[in-house]
CSV table of C-alpha atoms in Angstrom, one decimal:
chain,number,residue,atom,x,y,z
O,62,MET,CA,31.2,32.4,84.7
O,63,ASP,CA,33.7,34.2,82.5
O,64,PRO,CA,35.0,37.6,83.6
O,65,LYS,CA,32.8,39.5,81.2
O,66,SER,CA,29.7,37.8,82.6
O,67,LEU,CA,30.8,38.5,86.2
O,68,ILE,CA,31.3,42.2,85.4
O,69,GLU,CA,27.9,42.4,83.8
O,70,ALA,CA,26.4,40.7,86.9
O,71,LEU,CA,27.4,43.7,89.0
O,72,SER,CA,24.5,45.5,87.5
O,73,ASN,CA,22.0,42.7,87.9
O,74,PRO,CA,18.6,43.7,89.4
O,75,ASP,CA,19.1,41.0,92.1
O,76,ALA,CA,21.3,42.3,95.0
O,77,GLU,CA,22.4,38.8,95.9
O,78,ILE,CA,23.7,38.1,92.4
O,79,ARG,CA,25.5,41.5,92.4
O,80,GLY,CA,27.2,40.7,95.7
O,81,LEU,CA,28.2,37.1,94.7
O,82,ALA,CA,29.6,38.4,91.4
O,83,ALA,CA,31.8,40.8,93.3
O,84,MET,CA,33.0,38.1,95.5
O,85,ARG,CA,33.8,35.8,92.5
O,86,LEU,CA,35.8,38.6,90.9
O,87,ALA,CA,38.0,38.7,94.0
O,88,THR,CA,38.4,35.0,94.5
O,89,ASP,CA,39.3,34.5,90.8
O,90,HIS,CA,41.7,37.5,90.9
O,91,ILE,CA,40.0,39.2,88.0
O,92,SER,CA,41.7,42.6,88.0
O,93,SER,CA,39.7,43.7,84.9
O,94,GLY,CA,36.7,44.0,87.2
O,95,VAL,CA,38.3,46.8,89.2
O,96,PRO,CA,36.8,49.7,87.1
O,97,ALA,CA,33.4,48.1,87.2
O,98,LEU,CA,33.6,47.7,91.0
O,99,ARG,CA,34.7,51.3,91.4
O,100,ASN,CA,31.7,52.5,89.4
O,101,ALA,CA,29.2,50.1,91.2
O,102,ILE,CA,30.0,50.8,94.8
O,103,PRO,CA,28.9,54.4,95.1
O,104,ASN,CA,25.5,53.5,93.5
O,105,GLU,CA,24.9,50.3,95.5
O,106,ALA,CA,21.8,50.6,97.7
O,107,ASP,CA,22.0,47.1,99.2
O,108,GLN,CA,24.2,46.9,102.3
O,109,LEU,CA,25.4,43.4,101.9
O,110,ALA,CA,26.1,43.7,98.2
O,111,GLY,CA,27.9,47.0,98.9
O,112,PHE,CA,30.0,45.3,101.6
O,113,ARG,CA,30.9,42.5,99.3
O,114,MET,CA,31.9,44.9,96.5
O,115,ALA,CA,34.0,47.0,98.8
O,116,MET,CA,35.8,43.9,100.2
O,117,SER,CA,36.4,42.6,96.7
O,118,LEU,CA,37.8,45.9,95.5
O,119,ALA,CA,40.1,46.1,98.4
O,120,SER,CA,41.4,42.6,97.6
O,121,LEU,CA,41.9,43.4,93.9
O,122,ASP,CA,43.1,47.0,94.3
O,123,PRO,CA,44.0,47.9,97.9
O,124,ARG,CA,44.5,51.6,97.2
O,125,SER,CA,41.1,52.1,95.7
O,126,GLY,CA,39.3,49.8,98.1
O,127,GLU,CA,40.8,51.0,101.4
O,128,PRO,CA,38.5,54.1,101.8
O,129,TYR,CA,35.5,51.9,101.4
O,130,VAL,CA,36.7,49.3,103.9
O,131,ILE,CA,37.3,52.1,106.4
O,132,SER,CA,33.7,53.2,106.0
O,133,LEU,CA,32.5,49.7,106.5
O,134,CYS,CA,34.3,49.1,109.7
O,135,GLN,CA,33.0,52.4,111.1
O,136,ASN,CA,29.3,51.9,110.0
O,137,VAL,CA,27.7,50.4,113.1
O,138,ALA,CA,24.4,50.0,111.2
O,139,LEU,CA,26.0,47.1,109.3
O,140,GLY,CA,26.3,45.2,112.6
O,141,ALA,CA,29.3,44.0,114.6
O,142,ALA,CA,30.1,41.0,112.4
O,143,GLN,CA,30.5,43.1,109.3
O,144,ASN,CA,32.5,45.8,111.2
O,145,ILE,CA,34.9,43.1,112.4
O,146,ASN,CA,35.3,41.5,109.0
O,147,ALA,CA,36.1,44.9,107.5
O,148,ALA,CA,38.5,45.7,110.3
O,149,ASN,CA,40.3,42.4,109.7
O,150,ALA,CA,40.6,43.1,106.0
O,151,LEU,CA,42.0,46.6,106.7
O,152,SER,CA,44.5,45.1,109.2
O,153,ASP,CA,45.9,43.1,106.3
O,154,LEU,CA,46.1,46.2,104.1
O,155,ASP,CA,47.3,48.8,106.5
O,156,PRO,CA,47.5,48.0,110.3
O,157,ILE,CA,48.0,51.7,111.2
O,158,ALA,CA,44.9,52.7,109.3
O,159,ALA,CA,43.0,49.9,111.0
O,160,VAL,CA,44.0,51.1,114.4
O,161,ARG,CA,43.1,54.7,113.6
O,162,SER,CA,39.9,54.0,111.7
O,163,CYS,CA,38.5,50.7,113.2
O,164,GLY,CA,40.0,50.5,116.7
O,165,PRO,CA,37.3,52.6,118.4
O,166,THR,CA,34.6,50.5,116.8
O,167,LEU,CA,36.2,47.3,117.8
O,168,GLU,CA,36.7,48.5,121.4
O,169,ALA,CA,33.0,49.5,121.5
O,170,ILE,CA,32.1,46.0,120.5
O,171,VAL,CA,34.2,44.6,123.3
O,172,GLU,CA,32.4,46.8,125.7
O,173,LYS,CA,29.2,45.0,124.8
O,174,ARG,CA,30.6,41.6,125.9
O,175,ALA,CA,27.8,41.0,128.4
O,176,SER,CA,25.1,41.1,125.7
O,177,GLU,CA,27.1,40.0,122.6
O,178,PRO,CA,29.8,37.7,123.9
O,179,ASP,CA,30.7,36.0,120.6
O,180,GLU,CA,31.1,39.3,118.6
O,181,ALA,CA,33.0,40.8,121.6
O,182,ALA,CA,35.4,37.8,121.5
O,183,ARG,CA,36.0,38.3,117.8
O,184,ALA,CA,36.6,42.0,118.3
O,185,LEU,CA,39.1,41.3,121.1
O,186,SER,CA,41.0,38.8,118.9
O,187,SER,CA,41.1,41.4,116.1
O,188,LEU,CA,42.5,44.0,118.5
O,189,ALA,CA,45.1,41.5,119.6
O,190,ARG,CA,46.4,41.5,116.0
O,191,LEU,CA,46.7,45.3,116.2
O,192,GLN,CA,48.1,45.4,119.7
O,193,PRO,CA,51.6,46.6,118.8
O,194,LYS,CA,50.1,49.6,117.1
O,195,LEU,CA,47.5,50.5,119.7
O,196,ALA,CA,47.8,53.5,122.1
O,197,ASP,CA,49.1,52.6,125.5
O,198,ALA,CA,45.8,53.6,127.1
O,199,SER,CA,43.9,51.1,124.9
O,200,VAL,CA,46.4,48.4,125.6
O,201,ALA,CA,46.1,48.9,129.4
O,202,LYS,CA,42.3,48.9,129.2
O,203,LEU,CA,42.1,45.8,127.1
O,204,ARG,CA,44.7,44.0,129.2
O,205,LYS,CA,42.5,44.6,132.2
O,206,VAL,CA,39.4,43.4,130.3
O,207,SER,CA,41.2,40.3,129.1
O,208,ILE,CA,42.5,39.4,132.6
O,209,ASP,CA,38.9,39.6,133.8
O,210,LEU,CA,37.6,37.5,130.9
O,211,LEU,CA,40.0,34.7,131.6
O,212,PHE,CA,37.4,33.6,134.2
O,213,SER,CA,34.3,34.3,132.1
O,214,LYS,CA,31.7,31.6,131.7
O,215,GLU,CA,31.9,32.1,127.9
O,216,TYR,CA,34.4,29.9,126.1
O,217,ASN,CA,34.9,32.3,123.2
O,218,LEU,CA,35.6,35.2,125.6
O,219,ARG,CA,38.2,33.1,127.5
O,220,PHE,CA,39.9,32.1,124.3
O,221,ALA,CA,40.0,35.7,123.0
O,222,ALA,CA,41.4,36.8,126.4
O,223,ILE,CA,44.2,34.2,126.1
O,224,THR,CA,44.9,35.4,122.5
O,225,TRP,CA,45.2,39.0,123.7
O,226,LEU,CA,47.4,38.2,126.8
O,227,THR,CA,49.7,35.9,124.7
O,228,VAL,CA,50.6,38.9,122.6
O,229,ASP,CA,50.8,41.2,125.6
O,230,GLU,CA,54.4,41.1,126.9
O,231,SER,CA,53.7,42.7,130.2
O,232,ASP,CA,54.4,41.0,133.5
O,233,GLU,CA,50.8,41.5,134.5
O,234,ALA,CA,49.7,39.5,131.4
O,235,ARG,CA,52.3,36.8,132.2
O,236,ARG,CA,51.0,36.4,135.7
O,237,ALA,CA,47.4,36.3,134.6
O,238,ILE,CA,48.2,33.4,132.1
O,239,LEU,CA,49.9,31.5,134.9
O,240,ARG,CA,46.9,31.9,137.3
O,241,ALA,CA,44.5,30.9,134.6
O,242,SER,CA,46.5,27.8,133.8
O,243,ASP,CA,45.8,26.5,137.3
O,244,SER,CA,42.0,27.1,137.2
O,245,GLU,CA,41.0,26.5,133.6
O,246,LYS,CA,38.8,23.3,133.3
O,247,ASP,CA,38.4,23.1,129.5
O,248,PRO,CA,41.1,20.7,128.0
O,249,GLY,CA,41.4,22.7,124.8
O,250,LEU,CA,41.9,26.0,126.6
O,251,ARG,CA,44.3,24.4,129.1
O,252,SER,CA,46.4,23.3,126.1
O,253,THR,CA,46.2,26.9,124.6
O,254,LEU,CA,47.4,28.3,127.9
O,255,ARG,CA,50.2,25.8,128.0
O,256,HIS,CA,51.3,26.9,124.6
O,257,SER,CA,51.1,30.5,125.6
O,258,LYS,CA,53.4,29.9,128.6
O,259,GLU,CA,55.8,28.0,126.4
O,260,SER,CA,55.8,30.8,123.8
O,261,ARG,CA,56.6,33.3,126.5
O,262,ALA,CA,59.5,31.2,127.8
O,263,VAL,CA,61.0,31.0,124.3
O,264,HIS,CA,60.9,34.7,123.8
O,265,GLN,CA,62.2,35.7,127.3
């Protein structure tokens, strides 16, 4: 579709078409769609279409899109998956804003790891990207969580824990990686742990 048709599709009666048009504007880098996205977002009633519009606006015009992405990562009604996607997008735009605005939501998702392990793993991996900007109290808490998760039955949680602890430069994290290397049964995770140890050795 040409840019004009995509912009017109933002007002299509079908929410799916509106959302897909917004995504296409971003993937095709059609900056002329920015004004139409700005106008469409406040009036969009469909959650998914609104999410796609906000993410597309943030891609095309970060300054205009950032406030909408912040609201998306904080809106728990959207669900953990969308909150995490928005947080990751904001991390690329402004890591400090992501910590301030999305960090609490991501930490709350991690707290639900017993009932929602896959989303908790994604949230922990997202927080690992933000680790240098997090408050010391959050780092200490998530370090403890990650050390415990190294021995979880859930593969994704163990992988996320390794991701967090690889970034974590503390001696406690280093010792935990060493212990897990001796007990991990999965070949892929053993390889990941080995790379983590090698990375630490290089940077020491």
